[in-house]
């Protein structure tokens, strides 16, 4: 089964290329995958008939106990046949439905194939969490298929509506799955069904699961999204909304009913929602004049009927439900495909615009007649066999079953009514309507609906064989005194009588609709779609109001809300449930107390400073104070990194502050100041308390206790911090440098603004010296010399190379001594920053005539390449190798391959600093010069 899923994924990826190469005929190639699925399922028929199951289990996330568990017994086997068989036929039909120049055909083929794969995974998944993953994948792919034509507003609206409704139900279902899995002690679906959990919580879990199932199958109160989804191309409607996606919900009901039918409110909820859907969906279908919408509302109606039958919890009802599921997929998919042919060849779907098609296209009309016969339960089709079993199941039940029997008979009469109205509207000749022009229909175009309609007829004629295939599913229910078997003839039974009543009543209803028109004004006082729209408008309005009240453009307000939330919730939890240690130790040495006093004093001074630069420097002093605390704790690596980060941060802030006023704006009134001071003190107290409680309240041995030994044995180095960064926790570092690259790109995009200016990110290379010209390496670059100290420039350029060499030293010694790629990169960044501050952008470009973006990309490539290389060489991703060898004149060399990873980090950090200097520094200089140019010209 995993191989089939891989085939679906491969076909989905190759589909766009195949469509570009072969055009619509490529859909025949893509159809091979669902056809192979159908053939594979047929090959498992013997196992399924014997009551067995085909199972596979593959590890997924072993540490979390997650597995790719698949299992196919009788009921999933039936769904696999429908998903594969109908999917292959619809793709073959689509090869004729779409024109060669159709926009987005490659995307359609890819998404359709991916959806079919997700649906296959859904029906064979034997793990609740895996089932949910495939469940949501079908929602996402259906969103893309319904919105196939993004230029149409109706398509976008319908796609979003379907996605929101089914995703909401899916999230509710996930919560129910977690409740079931946790209380059952397993997430394996077959094990949960074999030994279902009990308890008071079960009602909530079942309601949540039903929300997901009912929303997926468009059962009341979620019926409104399916008719809107008819904005999709007809092949999508034939597959998703007849044979596949909408069957997922009733399939889940059928899978869970054997275990939970007797647990309230399972049966009661399914019957109530199904009855409303069956009756009102049928009536609404009868009122439609668009034959595709007629089928859509008919689909909604019959999904309600299938839900009622599969939720009954008896053996006969299960047998009938499985037969109804199969019959509905075949006749409804066939009818949708017929509608697609009618629409494509006549240009309309309105029954009052169609006339004479039956006489001119008898094969198409005969196909529709066969499919409608199965839909209304006319012998000898599979629909008739299934309906007989359904009526027999509810006749043999109690009072509530008899009440549902009346609903089923009434709904079946409505089905007969709109089924006959469909045939009349699409194919009959109407006296007041001119015959419609009808384009030729090739055999390839009509083949799929003909095959589906004939299959429904053949399954009815071979009902005894179908009974043997579906009986293993029905046998999961308690046995009855007289086991029911599918068949064309059971004698003159009450079920046969009720079937005749439904057919006769439906025929009378159809004739009544032909003779009068006032009946069409009879409709529901409200529509669930209207409720959805009102709810969506309410959410939008609430979002606008909330945004207007909270998003005021005031940074102090935003920060205040965040801090107050932290104080209220974090402080409350800390106060009432915090793991407070019994012994309180304020400090280890008096030096820590002195550093703490400096930090506090600098923070208070920064908060009261009136000038921005003063506040920034004082904030840096607080950071330097934290670095001294690291030194007192024996963490030189952390202290070095903290010093370097604070220095670079101050430089960056200074660059930005040049464009801001020197002083802060007017202070707020005294009451506001006091409130802000109170928030600041409270937030600081809570954060300090949380840090103290987290560190002092530890109950388990910290994982870091293992790091000193791992650093040597696993990472080949004695600097524990560096080995953690580039080896033990290399994946974390990989993510962090990726974030740095994204941040640098974002800053550059914001500052340079336009694509045509992005070349400035690479700086300007100095002009090469002319032939015979003496190069003066300490000469000042070409600049206007304004606001530049010549002595500072010369001294900076004398020290620049030494600082860069020191950064390289930190890079290569960081595995065993303080340093590493991050610290070395920061030192090199400081060298570039000093060079820029001494001489402006000309000095910066002379010092680093490289493109910052390319430097960032190269660094990430080196780091990722290091991880990939270790995998190619037979190890794990990012695994290090330790090399010890002798070199002449050098002696013994101890080299660890994670150094290459550290080089990538070094390049990323240098590229980030260079990018910020170019954007926040050089580009702002250029803007200031441009602003000052008119003033100079005027002077």
JSON list of N, CA and C in Angstrom, two decimals, residues 86 169 221 236 264 287 457 507 536 547 566 642 645 649 679 694 760 780 790 799 843 855 866 869 902:
[
{"chain": "A", "resi": 86, "resn": "UNK", "atom": "N", "xyz": [-13.30, 4.37, -10.30]},
{"chain": "A", "resi": 86, "resn": "UNK", "atom": "CA", "xyz": [-13.96, 5.60, -10.75]},
{"chain": "A", "resi": 86, "resn": "UNK", "atom": "C", "xyz": [-12.91, 6.66, -11.07]},
{"chain": "A", "resi": 169, "resn": "UNK", "atom": "N", "xyz": [-14.53, 20.76, 10.64]},
{"chain": "A", "resi": 169, "resn": "UNK", "atom": "CA", "xyz": [-14.94, 19.43, 11.06]},
{"chain": "A", "resi": 169, "resn": "UNK", "atom": "C", "xyz": [-13.75, 18.53, 11.32]},
{"chain": "A", "resi": 221, "resn": "UNK", "atom": "N", "xyz": [-25.82, 19.73, 9.72]},
{"chain": "A", "resi": 221, "resn": "UNK", "atom": "CA", "xyz": [-26.06, 21.09, 9.21]},
{"chain": "A", "resi": 221, "resn": "UNK", "atom": "C", "xyz": [-24.97, 21.64, 8.28]},
{"chain": "A", "resi": 236, "resn": "UNK", "atom": "N", "xyz": [-14.39, 16.88, -11.71]},
{"chain": "A", "resi": 236, "resn": "UNK", "atom": "CA", "xyz": [-14.16, 17.01, -10.27]},
{"chain": "A", "resi": 236, "resn": "UNK", "atom": "C", "xyz": [-15.43, 16.64, -9.50]},
{"chain": "A", "resi": 264, "resn": "UNK", "atom": "N", "xyz": [-24.86, 6.28, 23.13]},
{"chain": "A", "resi": 264, "resn": "UNK", "atom": "CA", "xyz": [-25.45, 7.57, 22.77]},
{"chain": "A", "resi": 264, "resn": "UNK", "atom": "C", "xyz": [-24.35, 8.62, 22.70]},
{"chain": "A", "resi": 287, "resn": "UNK", "atom": "N", "xyz": [-36.60, 21.09, -7.01]},
{"chain": "A", "resi": 287, "resn": "UNK", "atom": "CA", "xyz": [-36.91, 22.46, -7.38]},
{"chain": "A", "resi": 287, "resn": "UNK", "atom": "C", "xyz": [-35.91, 23.04, -8.38]},
{"chain": "A", "resi": 457, "resn": "UNK", "atom": "N", "xyz": [-25.78, -1.89, -13.44]},
{"chain": "A", "resi": 457, "resn": "UNK", "atom": "CA", "xyz": [-26.75, -2.89, -13.88]},
{"chain": "A", "resi": 457, "resn": "UNK", "atom": "C", "xyz": [-26.21, -4.30, -13.63]},
{"chain": "A", "resi": 507, "resn": "UNK", "atom": "N", "xyz": [-43.48, 8.95, -9.02]},
{"chain": "A", "resi": 507, "resn": "UNK", "atom": "CA", "xyz": [-44.00, 9.22, -10.37]},
{"chain": "A", "resi": 507, "resn": "UNK", "atom": "C", "xyz": [-45.13, 10.23, -10.33]},
{"chain": "A", "resi": 536, "resn": "UNK", "atom": "N", "xyz": [-19.82, 34.07, 8.79]},
{"chain": "A", "resi": 536, "resn": "UNK", "atom": "CA", "xyz": [-18.57, 34.58, 8.23]},
{"chain": "A", "resi": 536, "resn": "UNK", "atom": "C", "xyz": [-18.53, 36.10, 8.30]},
{"chain": "A", "resi": 547, "resn": "UNK", "atom": "N", "xyz": [-9.53, 44.56, 15.63]},
{"chain": "A", "resi": 547, "resn": "UNK", "atom": "CA", "xyz": [-8.33, 45.18, 15.08]},
{"chain": "A", "resi": 547, "resn": "UNK", "atom": "C", "xyz": [-8.33, 46.69, 15.35]},
{"chain": "A", "resi": 566, "resn": "UNK", "atom": "N", "xyz": [1.36, 38.56, 30.16]},
{"chain": "A", "resi": 566, "resn": "UNK", "atom": "CA", "xyz": [2.40, 37.76, 30.81]},
{"chain": "A", "resi": 566, "resn": "UNK", "atom": "C", "xyz": [2.26, 37.82, 32.33]},
{"chain": "A", "resi": 642, "resn": "UNK", "atom": "N", "xyz": [28.20, 36.91, 23.96]},
{"chain": "A", "resi": 642, "resn": "UNK", "atom": "CA", "xyz": [27.37, 38.00, 24.46]},
{"chain": "A", "resi": 642, "resn": "UNK", "atom": "C", "xyz": [28.02, 39.35, 24.22]},
{"chain": "A", "resi": 645, "resn": "UNK", "atom": "N", "xyz": [27.79, 40.06, 20.43]},
{"chain": "A", "resi": 645, "resn": "UNK", "atom": "CA", "xyz": [26.43, 40.37, 20.01]},
{"chain": "A", "resi": 645, "resn": "UNK", "atom": "C", "xyz": [26.03, 41.77, 20.46]},
{"chain": "A", "resi": 649, "resn": "UNK", "atom": "N", "xyz": [25.11, 44.76, 17.96]},
{"chain": "A", "resi": 649, "resn": "UNK", "atom": "CA", "xyz": [23.77, 45.32, 18.10]},
{"chain": "A", "resi": 649, "resn": "UNK", "atom": "C", "xyz": [23.82, 46.83, 18.30]},
{"chain": "A", "resi": 679, "resn": "UNK", "atom": "N", "xyz": [3.91, 48.22, 35.26]},
{"chain": "A", "resi": 679, "resn": "UNK", "atom": "CA", "xyz": [3.94, 47.07, 34.35]},
{"chain": "A", "resi": 679, "resn": "UNK", "atom": "C", "xyz": [5.37, 46.55, 34.21]},
{"chain": "A", "resi": 694, "resn": "UNK", "atom": "N", "xyz": [12.15, 27.78, 37.19]},
{"chain": "A", "resi": 694, "resn": "UNK", "atom": "CA", "xyz": [12.47, 26.79, 36.17]},
{"chain": "A", "resi": 694, "resn": "UNK", "atom": "C", "xyz": [13.82, 26.13, 36.44]},
{"chain": "A", "resi": 760, "resn": "UNK", "atom": "N", "xyz": [22.80, 47.02, -5.46]},
{"chain": "A", "resi": 760, "resn": "UNK", "atom": "CA", "xyz": [23.62, 47.72, -4.47]},
{"chain": "A", "resi": 760, "resn": "UNK", "atom": "C", "xyz": [23.95, 46.84, -3.28]},
{"chain": "A", "resi": 780, "resn": "UNK", "atom": "N", "xyz": [43.36, 56.48, 0.99]},
{"chain": "A", "resi": 780, "resn": "UNK", "atom": "CA", "xyz": [41.92, 56.57, 1.21]},
{"chain": "A", "resi": 780, "resn": "UNK", "atom": "C", "xyz": [41.19, 56.35, -0.11]},
{"chain": "A", "resi": 790, "resn": "UNK", "atom": "N", "xyz": [40.81, 61.13, 9.21]},
{"chain": "A", "resi": 790, "resn": "UNK", "atom": "CA", "xyz": [41.84, 60.45, 8.42]},
{"chain": "A", "resi": 790, "resn": "UNK", "atom": "C", "xyz": [42.66, 59.53, 9.31]},
{"chain": "A", "resi": 799, "resn": "UNK", "atom": "N", "xyz": [44.59, 47.88, 11.55]},
{"chain": "A", "resi": 799, "resn": "UNK", "atom": "CA", "xyz": [44.13, 46.83, 12.46]},
{"chain": "A", "resi": 799, "resn": "UNK", "atom": "C", "xyz": [43.13, 45.88, 11.81]},
{"chain": "A", "resi": 843, "resn": "UNK", "atom": "N", "xyz": [34.90, 52.94, 2.15]},
{"chain": "A", "resi": 843, "resn": "UNK", "atom": "CA", "xyz": [35.80, 52.06, 2.90]},
{"chain": "A", "resi": 843, "resn": "UNK", "atom": "C", "xyz": [35.23, 50.65, 3.00]},
{"chain": "A", "resi": 855, "resn": "UNK", "atom": "N", "xyz": [27.26, 35.70, -0.32]},
{"chain": "A", "resi": 855, "resn": "UNK", "atom": "CA", "xyz": [27.99, 35.21, 0.85]},
{"chain": "A", "resi": 855, "resn": "UNK", "atom": "C", "xyz": [27.04, 34.44, 1.77]},
{"chain": "A", "resi": 866, "resn": "UNK", "atom": "N", "xyz": [27.60, 20.01, 4.05]},
{"chain": "A", "resi": 866, "resn": "UNK", "atom": "CA", "xyz": [28.30, 19.18, 5.03]},
{"chain": "A", "resi": 866, "resn": "UNK", "atom": "C", "xyz": [27.41, 18.06, 5.54]},
{"chain": "A", "resi": 869, "resn": "UNK", "atom": "N", "xyz": [26.81, 15.56, 2.70]},
{"chain": "A", "resi": 869, "resn": "UNK", "atom": "CA", "xyz": [27.99, 14.76, 2.39]},
{"chain": "A", "resi": 869, "resn": "UNK", "atom": "C", "xyz": [28.15, 13.60, 3.37]},
{"chain": "A", "resi": 902, "resn": "UNK", "atom": "N", "xyz": [30.93, 24.72, 10.58]},
{"chain": "A", "resi": 902, "resn": "UNK", "atom": "CA", "xyz": [31.23, 25.97, 11.27]},
{"chain": "A", "resi": 902, "resn": "UNK", "atom": "C", "xyz": [31.65, 27.05, 10.28]}
]
